[in-house]
PDB file of C-alpha atoms and ligand atoms in Angstrom:
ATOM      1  CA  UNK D   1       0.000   0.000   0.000  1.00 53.00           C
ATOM      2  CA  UNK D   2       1.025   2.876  -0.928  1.00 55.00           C
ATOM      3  CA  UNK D   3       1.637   6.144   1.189  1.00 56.00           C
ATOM      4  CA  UNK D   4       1.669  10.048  -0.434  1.00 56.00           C
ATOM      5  CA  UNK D   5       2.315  12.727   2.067  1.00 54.00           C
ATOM      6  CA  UNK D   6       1.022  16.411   0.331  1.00 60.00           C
ATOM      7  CA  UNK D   7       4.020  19.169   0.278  1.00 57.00           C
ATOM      8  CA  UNK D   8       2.219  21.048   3.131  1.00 58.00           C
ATOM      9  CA  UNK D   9       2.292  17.720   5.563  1.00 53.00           C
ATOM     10  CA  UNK D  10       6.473  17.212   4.341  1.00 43.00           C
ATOM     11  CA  UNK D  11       7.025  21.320   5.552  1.00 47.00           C
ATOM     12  CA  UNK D  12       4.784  21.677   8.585  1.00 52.00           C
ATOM     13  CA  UNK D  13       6.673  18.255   9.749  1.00 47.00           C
ATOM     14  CA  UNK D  14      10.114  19.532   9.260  1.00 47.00           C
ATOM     15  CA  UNK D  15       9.376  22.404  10.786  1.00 43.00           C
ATOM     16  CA  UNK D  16       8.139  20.814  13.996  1.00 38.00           C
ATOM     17  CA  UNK D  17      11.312  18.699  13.840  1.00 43.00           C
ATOM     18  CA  UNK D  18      13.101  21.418  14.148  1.00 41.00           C
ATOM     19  CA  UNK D  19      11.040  23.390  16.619  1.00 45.00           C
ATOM     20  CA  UNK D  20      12.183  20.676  19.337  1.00 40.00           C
ATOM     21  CA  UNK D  21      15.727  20.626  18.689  1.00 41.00           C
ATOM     22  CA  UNK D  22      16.697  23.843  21.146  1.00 42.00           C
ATOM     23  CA  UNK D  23      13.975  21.813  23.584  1.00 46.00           C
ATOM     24  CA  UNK D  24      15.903  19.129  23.961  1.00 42.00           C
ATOM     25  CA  UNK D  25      18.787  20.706  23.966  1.00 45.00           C
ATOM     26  CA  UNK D  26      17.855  22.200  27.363  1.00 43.00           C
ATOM     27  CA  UNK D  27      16.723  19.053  28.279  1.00 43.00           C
ATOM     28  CA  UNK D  28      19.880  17.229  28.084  1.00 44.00           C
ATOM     29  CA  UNK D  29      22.438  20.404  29.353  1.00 44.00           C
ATOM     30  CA  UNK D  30      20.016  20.314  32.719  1.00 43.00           C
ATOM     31  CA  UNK D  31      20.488  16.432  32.908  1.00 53.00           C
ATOM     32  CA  UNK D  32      23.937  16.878  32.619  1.00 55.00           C
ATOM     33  CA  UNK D  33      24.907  19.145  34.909  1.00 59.00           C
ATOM     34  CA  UNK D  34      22.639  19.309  38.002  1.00 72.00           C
ATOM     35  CA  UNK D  35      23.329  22.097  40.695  1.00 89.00           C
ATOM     36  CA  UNK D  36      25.994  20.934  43.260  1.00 96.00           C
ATOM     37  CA  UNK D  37      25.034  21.045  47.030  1.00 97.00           C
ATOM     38  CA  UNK D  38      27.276  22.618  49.531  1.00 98.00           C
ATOM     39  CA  UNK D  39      29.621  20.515  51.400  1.00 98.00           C
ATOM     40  CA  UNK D  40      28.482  20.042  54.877  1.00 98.00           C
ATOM     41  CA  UNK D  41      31.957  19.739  56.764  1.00 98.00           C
ATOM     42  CA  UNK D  42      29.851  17.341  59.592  1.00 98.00           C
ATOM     43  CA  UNK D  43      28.419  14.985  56.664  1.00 97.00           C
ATOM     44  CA  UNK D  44      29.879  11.941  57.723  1.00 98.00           C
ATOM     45  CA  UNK D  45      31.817  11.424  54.844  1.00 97.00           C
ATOM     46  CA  UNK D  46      32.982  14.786  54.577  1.00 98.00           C
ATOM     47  CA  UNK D  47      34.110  14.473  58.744  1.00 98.00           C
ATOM     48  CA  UNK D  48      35.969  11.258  56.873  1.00 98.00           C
ATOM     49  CA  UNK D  49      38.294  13.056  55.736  1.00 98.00           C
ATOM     50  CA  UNK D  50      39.011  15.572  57.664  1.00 98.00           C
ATOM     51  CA  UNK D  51      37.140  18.128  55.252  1.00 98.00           C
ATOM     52  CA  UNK D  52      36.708  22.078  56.573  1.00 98.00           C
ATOM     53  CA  UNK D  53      35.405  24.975  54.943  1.00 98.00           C
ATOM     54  CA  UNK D  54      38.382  27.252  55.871  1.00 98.00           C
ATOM     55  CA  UNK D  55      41.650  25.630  55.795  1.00 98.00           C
ATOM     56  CA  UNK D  56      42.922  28.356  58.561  1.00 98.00           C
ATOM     57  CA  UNK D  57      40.689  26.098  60.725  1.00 98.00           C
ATOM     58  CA  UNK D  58      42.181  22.700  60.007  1.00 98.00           C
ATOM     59  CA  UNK D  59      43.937  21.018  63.588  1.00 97.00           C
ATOM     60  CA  UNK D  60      47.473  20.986  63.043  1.00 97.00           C
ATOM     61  CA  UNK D  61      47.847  18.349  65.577  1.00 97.00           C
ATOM     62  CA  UNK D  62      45.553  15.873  64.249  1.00 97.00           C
ATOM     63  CA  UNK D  63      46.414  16.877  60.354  1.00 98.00           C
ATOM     64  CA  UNK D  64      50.407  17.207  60.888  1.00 97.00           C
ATOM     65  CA  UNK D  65      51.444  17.746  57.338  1.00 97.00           C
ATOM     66  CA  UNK D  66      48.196  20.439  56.462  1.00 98.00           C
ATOM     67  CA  UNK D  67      50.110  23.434  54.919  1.00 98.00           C
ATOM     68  CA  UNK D  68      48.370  26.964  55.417  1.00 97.00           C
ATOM     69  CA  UNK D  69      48.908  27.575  51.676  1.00 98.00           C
ATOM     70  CA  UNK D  70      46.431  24.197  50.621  1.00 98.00           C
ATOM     71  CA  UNK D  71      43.282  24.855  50.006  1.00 98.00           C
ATOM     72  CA  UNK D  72      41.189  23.620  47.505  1.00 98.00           C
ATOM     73  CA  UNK D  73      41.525  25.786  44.994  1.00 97.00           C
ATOM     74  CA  UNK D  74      44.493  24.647  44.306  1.00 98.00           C
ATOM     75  CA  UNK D  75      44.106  20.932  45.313  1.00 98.00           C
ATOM     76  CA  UNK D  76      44.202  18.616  41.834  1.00 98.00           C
ATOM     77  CA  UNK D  77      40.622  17.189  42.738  1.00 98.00           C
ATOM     78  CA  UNK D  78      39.438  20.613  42.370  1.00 98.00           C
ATOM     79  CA  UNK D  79      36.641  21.762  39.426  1.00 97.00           C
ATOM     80  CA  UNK D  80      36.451  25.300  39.287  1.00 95.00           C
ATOM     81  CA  UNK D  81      33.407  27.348  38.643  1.00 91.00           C
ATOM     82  CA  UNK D  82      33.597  30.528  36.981  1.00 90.00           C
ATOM     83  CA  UNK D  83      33.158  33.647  39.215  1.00 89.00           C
ATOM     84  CA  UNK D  84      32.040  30.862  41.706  1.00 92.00           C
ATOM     85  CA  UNK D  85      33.440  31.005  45.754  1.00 92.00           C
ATOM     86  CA  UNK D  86      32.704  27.644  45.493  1.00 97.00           C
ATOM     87  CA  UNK D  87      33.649  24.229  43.145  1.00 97.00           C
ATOM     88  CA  UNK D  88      33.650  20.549  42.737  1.00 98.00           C
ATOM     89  CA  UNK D  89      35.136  18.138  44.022  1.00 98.00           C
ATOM     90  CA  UNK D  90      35.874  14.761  42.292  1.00 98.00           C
ATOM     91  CA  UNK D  91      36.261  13.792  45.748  1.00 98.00           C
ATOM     92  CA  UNK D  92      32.570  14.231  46.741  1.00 98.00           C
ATOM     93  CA  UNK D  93      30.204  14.165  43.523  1.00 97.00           C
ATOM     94  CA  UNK D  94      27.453  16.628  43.536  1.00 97.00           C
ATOM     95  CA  UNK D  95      28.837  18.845  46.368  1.00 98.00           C
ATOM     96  CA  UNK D  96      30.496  22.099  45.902  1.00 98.00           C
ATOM     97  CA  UNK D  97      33.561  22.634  47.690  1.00 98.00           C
ATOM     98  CA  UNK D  98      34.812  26.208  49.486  1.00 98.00           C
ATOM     99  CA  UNK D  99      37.593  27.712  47.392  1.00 97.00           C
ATOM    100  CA  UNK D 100      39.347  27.922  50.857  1.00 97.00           C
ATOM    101  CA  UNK D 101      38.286  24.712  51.766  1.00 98.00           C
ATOM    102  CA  UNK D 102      40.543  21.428  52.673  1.00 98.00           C
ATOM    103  CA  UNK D 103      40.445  18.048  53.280  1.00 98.00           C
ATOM    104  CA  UNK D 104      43.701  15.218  53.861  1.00 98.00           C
ATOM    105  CA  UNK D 105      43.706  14.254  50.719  1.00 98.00           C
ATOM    106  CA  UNK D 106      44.768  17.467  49.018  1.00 98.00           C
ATOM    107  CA  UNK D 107      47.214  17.248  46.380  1.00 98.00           C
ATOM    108  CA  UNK D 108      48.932  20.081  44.475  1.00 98.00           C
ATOM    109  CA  UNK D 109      46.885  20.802  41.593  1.00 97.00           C
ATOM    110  CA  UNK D 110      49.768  20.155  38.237  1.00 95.00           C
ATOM    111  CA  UNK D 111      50.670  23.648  37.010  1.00 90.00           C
TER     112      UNK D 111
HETATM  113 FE1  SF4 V 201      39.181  20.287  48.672  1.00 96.27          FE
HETATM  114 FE2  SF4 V 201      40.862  18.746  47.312  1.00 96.27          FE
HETATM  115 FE3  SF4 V 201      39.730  17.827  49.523  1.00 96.27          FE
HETATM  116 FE4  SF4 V 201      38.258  18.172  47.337  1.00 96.27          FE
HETATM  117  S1  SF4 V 201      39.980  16.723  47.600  1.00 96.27           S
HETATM  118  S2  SF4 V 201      37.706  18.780  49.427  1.00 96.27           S
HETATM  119  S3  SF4 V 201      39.203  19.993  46.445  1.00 96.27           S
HETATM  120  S4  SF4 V 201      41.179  19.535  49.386  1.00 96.27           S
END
């Protein structure tokens, strides 16, 4: 059997077709990148490892090797944000991070 589709039904179609292409664009970008929550430096995990919001804060005597210069925002686990106080962390997916943050397992971010 066959099927004849008029010029108007071919156009209008297309033109729906491509009607939904920004839609879904927005669709996918908000999939991909959902908002990060804040850290919370008594979230178990985060306690874990030793995690702080301000690295001034961080007790030299139970974190011996902390360095006042480490912070995340210069720790290789670090994402940065743009115009953000605040990153990710590959250590803890989905949370942002305080630029001034730290946690023992800082490493120097590679220059
Ligand atoms: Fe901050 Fe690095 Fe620890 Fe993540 S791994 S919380 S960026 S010091």
């Amino acid at each position: 059997m066959k099927q004849t589709f008029s010029r108007r039904t071919l156009v209008s179609g297309a033109f729906c077709a491509v009607a939904l292409i920004p839609a879904l664009g927005v669709i996918s970008t908000s999939e991909a990148a959902p908002a990060l929550q804040p850290l919370d430096p008594s979230d178990p995990t985060a306690k874990s490892f030793g995690y702080l919001n301000d690295t001034t804060k961080v007790d030299a005597s139970a974190y011996p090797s902390h360095k006042a210069d480490q912070v995340c925002s210069n720790c290789a686990q670090f994402v940065a944000m743009a115009g953000a106080a605040t990153g990710g962390c590959n250590v803890f997916p989905g949370k942002s991070v305080q630029k001034n943050g730290w946690c023992k397992v800082w490493a120097k971010k590679p220059a």
